[in-house]
Coordinates of C-alpha atoms in Angstrom, one line a residue:
F30 CA -145.4 24.4 -31.4
F31 CA -144.4 27.0 -34.0
S32 CA -141.4 25.2 -35.4
N33 CA -141.8 24.5 -39.2
S34 CA -138.5 22.7 -40.0
F35 CA -136.2 20.1 -38.6
S36 CA -133.4 22.6 -38.0
A37 CA -135.8 24.8 -36.0
D38 CA -136.9 21.8 -34.0
T39 CA -133.3 20.9 -33.3
V40 CA -132.5 24.4 -31.9
V41 CA -135.6 24.5 -29.7
F42 CA -134.9 21.0 -28.3
L43 CA -131.3 22.0 -27.5
I44 CA -132.6 25.0 -25.5
I45 CA -135.2 22.7 -23.7
Q46 CA -132.4 20.2 -23.0
V47 CA -130.2 23.0 -21.4
G48 CA -133.1 23.8 -19.1
L49 CA -133.7 20.1 -18.2
S50 CA -130.0 19.7 -17.6
Y51 CA -129.9 22.6 -15.1
F52 CA -133.0 21.1 -13.4
E53 CA -131.3 17.6 -13.3
I54 CA -128.1 19.0 -11.8
G55 CA -129.9 21.3 -9.4
I56 CA -132.3 18.7 -8.0
N57 CA -129.5 16.1 -7.6
G58 CA -127.2 18.7 -6.2
M59 CA -129.7 19.5 -3.5
G60 CA -130.2 15.9 -2.8
S61 CA -126.4 15.5 -2.4
K62 CA -126.4 18.4 0.0
F63 CA -129.3 17.4 2.2
F64 CA -129.6 13.6 2.1
T65 CA -126.7 12.9 4.4
V66 CA -128.4 10.0 6.3
K67 CA -129.4 6.9 4.5
A68 CA -128.5 8.6 1.2
G69 CA -129.1 5.5 -0.9
L70 CA -132.7 5.2 0.3
M71 CA -133.5 8.9 0.1
M72 CA -132.0 9.3 -3.4
N73 CA -133.9 6.3 -4.7
L74 CA -137.1 7.7 -3.3
L75 CA -136.3 11.1 -4.9
H76 CA -135.8 9.4 -8.3
F77 CA -138.9 7.4 -7.8
C78 CA -140.7 10.6 -8.6
Y79 CA -138.9 10.7 -11.9
G80 CA -140.3 7.3 -12.6
I81 CA -143.8 8.5 -11.8
G82 CA -143.3 11.3 -14.3
A83 CA -141.9 8.8 -16.9
I84 CA -145.1 6.7 -16.6
A85 CA -147.6 9.6 -16.5
G86 CA -145.9 11.9 -19.1
P87 CA -146.2 9.7 -22.2
R88 CA -149.8 8.8 -21.3
F89 CA -150.6 12.5 -20.9
A90 CA -148.9 13.2 -24.2
G91 CA -150.8 10.4 -25.9
F92 CA -154.1 11.7 -24.6
I93 CA -153.4 15.2 -25.9
S94 CA -152.4 14.0 -29.3
T95 CA -155.6 12.0 -29.7
L96 CA -157.9 14.9 -29.0
P97 CA -160.1 16.2 -31.8
N98 CA -158.2 18.8 -34.0
A99 CA -155.1 18.2 -32.0
G100 CA -151.8 16.4 -32.7
T101 CA -148.3 15.9 -31.4
R102 CA -147.7 19.7 -31.8
Y103 CA -150.2 20.4 -29.0
I104 CA -148.3 18.3 -26.5
Y105 CA -145.9 21.2 -26.0
P106 CA -148.3 24.1 -25.1
A107 CA -150.2 21.5 -23.0
G108 CA -147.0 21.1 -20.9
I109 CA -146.6 24.8 -20.2
P110 CA -148.8 24.8 -17.1
F111 CA -146.7 22.1 -15.6
V112 CA -143.5 24.2 -16.2
F113 CA -145.2 27.2 -14.7
I114 CA -146.2 25.2 -11.5
M115 CA -142.6 24.0 -11.3
M116 CA -141.3 27.6 -11.5
V117 CA -143.6 28.8 -8.8
I118 CA -142.8 26.0 -6.4
T119 CA -139.0 26.6 -7.0
L120 CA -139.4 30.3 -6.3
L121 CA -141.3 29.6 -3.0
I122 CA -139.0 26.9 -1.6
R123 CA -137.0 28.0 1.4
F124 CA -134.5 25.9 3.3
S125 CA -133.6 26.4 7.0
P126 CA -130.0 27.0 7.8
E127 CA -129.9 23.8 9.9
A128 CA -130.8 21.7 6.8
S129 CA -127.4 22.5 5.2
E130 CA -125.1 22.2 8.2
T131 CA -121.6 21.1 7.3
V132 CA -120.0 17.9 8.8
D133 CA -118.1 18.7 12.0
T134 CA -115.3 16.6 13.5
E135 CA -117.6 15.3 16.3
K136 CA -119.9 13.8 13.7
N137 CA -117.0 12.8 11.5
P138 CA -114.8 10.6 13.6
E139 CA -112.7 9.5 10.6
N140 CA -111.6 13.1 10.3
I141 CA -112.4 13.2 6.6
E142 CA -111.2 16.3 4.9
T143 CA -114.1 18.8 4.6
K144 CA -112.3 21.7 3.0
K145 CA -114.6 23.4 0.4
M146 CA -114.0 22.1 -3.1
T147 CA -114.3 24.1 -6.3
F148 CA -115.8 22.9 -9.5
L149 CA -112.3 22.7 -11.1
N150 CA -111.0 20.8 -8.2
A151 CA -113.9 18.4 -8.5
L152 CA -113.0 17.8 -12.2
R153 CA -109.5 16.8 -11.1
Q154 CA -110.9 14.0 -8.9
P155 CA -110.4 10.6 -10.7
V156 CA -113.4 9.2 -8.7
A157 CA -115.6 12.0 -10.1
W158 CA -114.7 11.0 -13.6
G159 CA -115.3 7.4 -12.8
F160 CA -118.7 8.3 -11.4
G161 CA -119.5 10.3 -14.6
I162 CA -118.4 7.5 -16.9
I163 CA -120.5 5.0 -15.0
L164 CA -123.6 7.3 -15.0
G165 CA -123.0 7.9 -18.7
L166 CA -122.9 4.2 -19.6
S167 CA -126.0 3.5 -17.5
G168 CA -127.7 6.4 -19.1
T169 CA -126.9 5.0 -22.5
V170 CA -128.6 1.7 -21.6
E171 CA -131.6 3.6 -20.1
A172 CA -131.9 5.8 -23.1
G173 CA -131.7 2.7 -25.3
F174 CA -135.1 1.7 -24.0
V175 CA -136.6 5.1 -24.2
N176 CA -135.3 6.0 -27.7
W177 CA -134.7 2.7 -29.5
S178 CA -136.7 -0.2 -28.1
V179 CA -140.0 0.7 -29.7
L180 CA -138.3 1.2 -33.1
Y181 CA -136.5 -2.1 -32.6
L182 CA -139.8 -3.9 -32.0
Q183 CA -141.4 -2.2 -35.0
D184 CA -138.6 -2.7 -37.5
V185 CA -137.5 -6.2 -36.5
Y186 CA -140.7 -7.8 -35.2
Q187 CA -143.4 -5.6 -36.8
Y188 CA -144.9 -4.6 -33.4
D189 CA -147.5 -1.8 -33.6
P190 CA -145.8 1.2 -31.8
A191 CA -149.2 2.3 -30.4
L192 CA -150.0 -1.1 -29.0
G193 CA -147.2 -3.6 -28.5
G194 CA -144.5 -0.9 -28.4
A195 CA -146.4 1.2 -25.9
A196 CA -147.1 -1.8 -23.7
F197 CA -143.5 -2.8 -23.7
I198 CA -142.2 0.6 -22.7
S199 CA -144.9 1.0 -20.1
F200 CA -144.0 -2.3 -18.5
Y201 CA -140.4 -1.3 -18.4
F202 CA -141.2 2.0 -16.6
I203 CA -143.5 0.3 -14.1
L204 CA -140.7 -2.1 -13.1
Y205 CA -138.2 0.8 -13.2
T206 CA -140.4 3.0 -10.9
F207 CA -141.2 0.3 -8.3
A208 CA -137.5 -0.6 -8.2
R209 CA -136.8 3.0 -7.1
L210 CA -139.6 2.9 -4.6
L211 CA -138.5 -0.3 -2.9
G212 CA -134.8 -0.7 -4.0
G213 CA -133.4 1.8 -1.5
F214 CA -134.2 -0.5 1.4
F215 CA -132.2 -3.4 -0.1
I216 CA -129.4 -1.1 -1.2
E217 CA -128.9 0.1 2.4
K218 CA -128.5 -3.5 3.5
I219 CA -126.3 -4.8 0.7
G220 CA -124.1 -1.7 0.4
Y221 CA -124.0 0.9 -2.3
V222 CA -121.0 -0.3 -4.4
N223 CA -122.0 -3.9 -4.1
S224 CA -125.5 -3.1 -5.2
L225 CA -124.2 -1.3 -8.3
F226 CA -121.9 -4.1 -9.2
L227 CA -124.6 -6.8 -8.9
A228 CA -127.0 -4.5 -10.8
S229 CA -124.6 -4.1 -13.7
I230 CA -124.1 -7.9 -14.0
S231 CA -127.9 -8.4 -13.8
I232 CA -128.5 -5.9 -16.6
F233 CA -125.9 -7.6 -18.9
V234 CA -127.4 -11.1 -18.2
I235 CA -131.0 -10.0 -18.8
L236 CA -130.1 -8.1 -22.0
A237 CA -128.0 -11.0 -23.3
A238 CA -130.8 -13.6 -22.6
G239 CA -133.5 -11.4 -24.1
F240 CA -131.6 -10.7 -27.3
V241 CA -130.3 -14.3 -27.8
L242 CA -133.9 -15.6 -27.4
G243 CA -135.1 -13.3 -30.1
E244 CA -138.8 -12.6 -30.2
R245 CA -139.4 -15.1 -27.4
G246 CA -137.1 -13.0 -25.2
I247 CA -138.7 -9.6 -25.8
W248 CA -140.7 -9.5 -22.6
A249 CA -137.6 -10.4 -20.6
L250 CA -135.9 -7.2 -21.6
P251 CA -137.9 -4.8 -19.5
F252 CA -136.9 -6.6 -16.3
S253 CA -133.5 -5.0 -16.7
G254 CA -135.3 -1.8 -15.8
I255 CA -135.3 -3.0 -12.1
F256 CA -131.5 -2.7 -12.1
I257 CA -131.1 0.2 -14.4
A258 CA -133.3 2.3 -12.1
I259 CA -131.0 2.2 -9.1
F260 CA -127.9 3.5 -10.9
W261 CA -128.4 7.2 -10.8
P262 CA -129.6 7.6 -7.3
T263 CA -127.2 5.0 -5.8
M264 CA -124.1 6.6 -7.6
L265 CA -125.2 9.9 -6.1
A266 CA -125.4 8.3 -2.7
V267 CA -121.9 6.9 -3.1
N268 CA -120.8 10.5 -4.0
I269 CA -122.4 11.8 -0.8
S270 CA -120.7 9.1 1.3
I271 CA -117.3 9.9 0.0
F272 CA -117.3 13.7 -0.6
K273 CA -119.6 14.7 2.3
E274 CA -120.2 18.4 2.2
N275 CA -118.5 18.7 -1.2
A276 CA -120.9 16.2 -2.8
Q277 CA -123.0 19.0 -4.3
V278 CA -120.0 20.4 -6.2
V279 CA -118.8 17.0 -7.3
S280 CA -122.3 16.1 -8.6
S281 CA -122.2 19.3 -10.6
A282 CA -119.0 18.1 -12.2
M283 CA -119.9 14.4 -12.8
L284 CA -123.4 14.9 -14.2
P285 CA -122.2 16.9 -17.3
I286 CA -119.6 14.2 -17.9
A287 CA -122.3 11.6 -17.8
F288 CA -124.6 13.6 -20.1
T289 CA -121.8 14.2 -22.6
L290 CA -120.8 10.5 -22.7
S291 CA -124.4 9.4 -22.9
G292 CA -125.1 11.8 -25.8
L293 CA -122.0 10.6 -27.7
C294 CA -123.0 7.0 -27.1
Q295 CA -126.6 7.7 -28.4
Y296 CA -125.1 9.1 -31.5
G297 CA -123.1 5.9 -31.9
V298 CA -126.3 3.9 -31.5
G299 CA -127.8 5.9 -34.2
L300 CA -124.9 5.2 -36.5
I301 CA -125.1 1.5 -35.8
N302 CA -128.8 1.6 -36.5
R303 CA -128.2 3.3 -39.8
F304 CA -125.2 1.3 -41.1
A305 CA -125.6 -2.1 -39.5
G306 CA -129.4 -2.2 -39.6
P307 CA -132.3 -1.8 -37.2
S308 CA -131.6 -5.2 -35.6
W309 CA -128.3 -3.9 -34.1
G310 CA -129.0 -0.4 -32.8
F311 CA -130.9 -1.4 -29.7
R312 CA -128.8 -4.5 -29.3
S313 CA -125.7 -2.4 -29.0
C314 CA -126.9 -1.6 -25.4
L315 CA -125.5 -5.0 -24.5
V316 CA -122.0 -3.8 -25.3
S317 CA -122.6 -0.7 -23.1
S318 CA -123.8 -2.9 -20.3
L319 CA -120.7 -5.0 -20.5
I320 CA -118.4 -2.0 -20.4
L321 CA -120.5 -0.8 -17.5
C322 CA -119.7 -4.0 -15.6
A323 CA -116.0 -3.5 -16.2
A324 CA -116.2 0.2 -15.2
I325 CA -117.9 -0.6 -11.9
Y326 CA -115.4 -3.3 -11.1
K327 CA -112.5 -1.0 -11.9
L328 CA -113.9 1.8 -9.8
R329 CA -114.6 -0.7 -7.0
V330 CA -111.0 -1.9 -7.0
Y331 CA -109.6 1.7 -7.2
M332 CA -111.8 2.9 -4.3
K333 CA -110.9 0.0 -2.2
K334 CA -107.2 0.5 -3.0
T335 CA -107.3 4.2 -2.1
K336 CA -109.6 3.5 0.8
S337 CA -112.1 6.0 -0.5
I338 CA -114.9 3.6 0.4
S339 CA -115.5 0.1 1.7
P340 CA -117.2 -2.0 -0.9
A341 CA -118.7 -4.0 1.9
G342 CA -121.4 -1.3 2.4
P343 CA -122.3 2.1 3.6
S344 CA -122.0 1.5 7.3
E345 CA -118.2 1.9 7.1
N346 CA -118.3 5.1 5.0
Q347 CA -121.2 7.1 6.4
T348 CA -121.2 9.0 9.7

């Protein structure tokens, strides 16, 4: 609220992002620790709440910015009560010891190694890096919609950001949110890795069709949100199914990898937007989605080869 320059804004946003990153790692780490049964369903339901926030947040911000004698600066102090509520709830939460019981050999007939893993050990796991790269690429496509789609519509097709652009991003997030609400039920049936592979192909096909059709294909693009939505929660569910009680530590390793890759890719999108023109910044998400397909396939083959997981579904890798 008090920043008066771009550099000051940048510093403040970096600090805010550090806090959001801790929150992201913390909440997903807890999910990895406690959602040991039907992890795909439970993680998608958890991330459904993120979708609700993604729909409600921009609308709340828009409402605040249109108030008399207000503006975009007033969005930030208006958010302080929500941060305070989050802080209080976090301080009051208590977990029973039974909620974090470790896997024992009776519940783990495959005798999977349950030795406690450290953060550095987690970083040495090729699968953890594979997870991080996949999450980073999916995050790049997701951030493409959040950060670049409205600019794309404005610069290329002269859409009004407050009308057509807002409707576009709202439609995307509605599909995105309901996919997380209902998608977990299908993921449990199809299998975690198979679901991710099919989702990556679907994202590529929808983006390709939407961009090739030009202005006629604009409203096809948000449908990719149905498949983008399941990536984060389902990858975390795969993590749980493989690493069991060590899933929390592994998630703390793979999420920073994902954030770093996504941030670098976003910078790349910005460079494309600047030097190749506004038509190609958002469209570069198509390349990210293609690499995502290849990364999922490579990880799928690796995990099958090392018998880390059965691509057929979660029934063979969950106790």
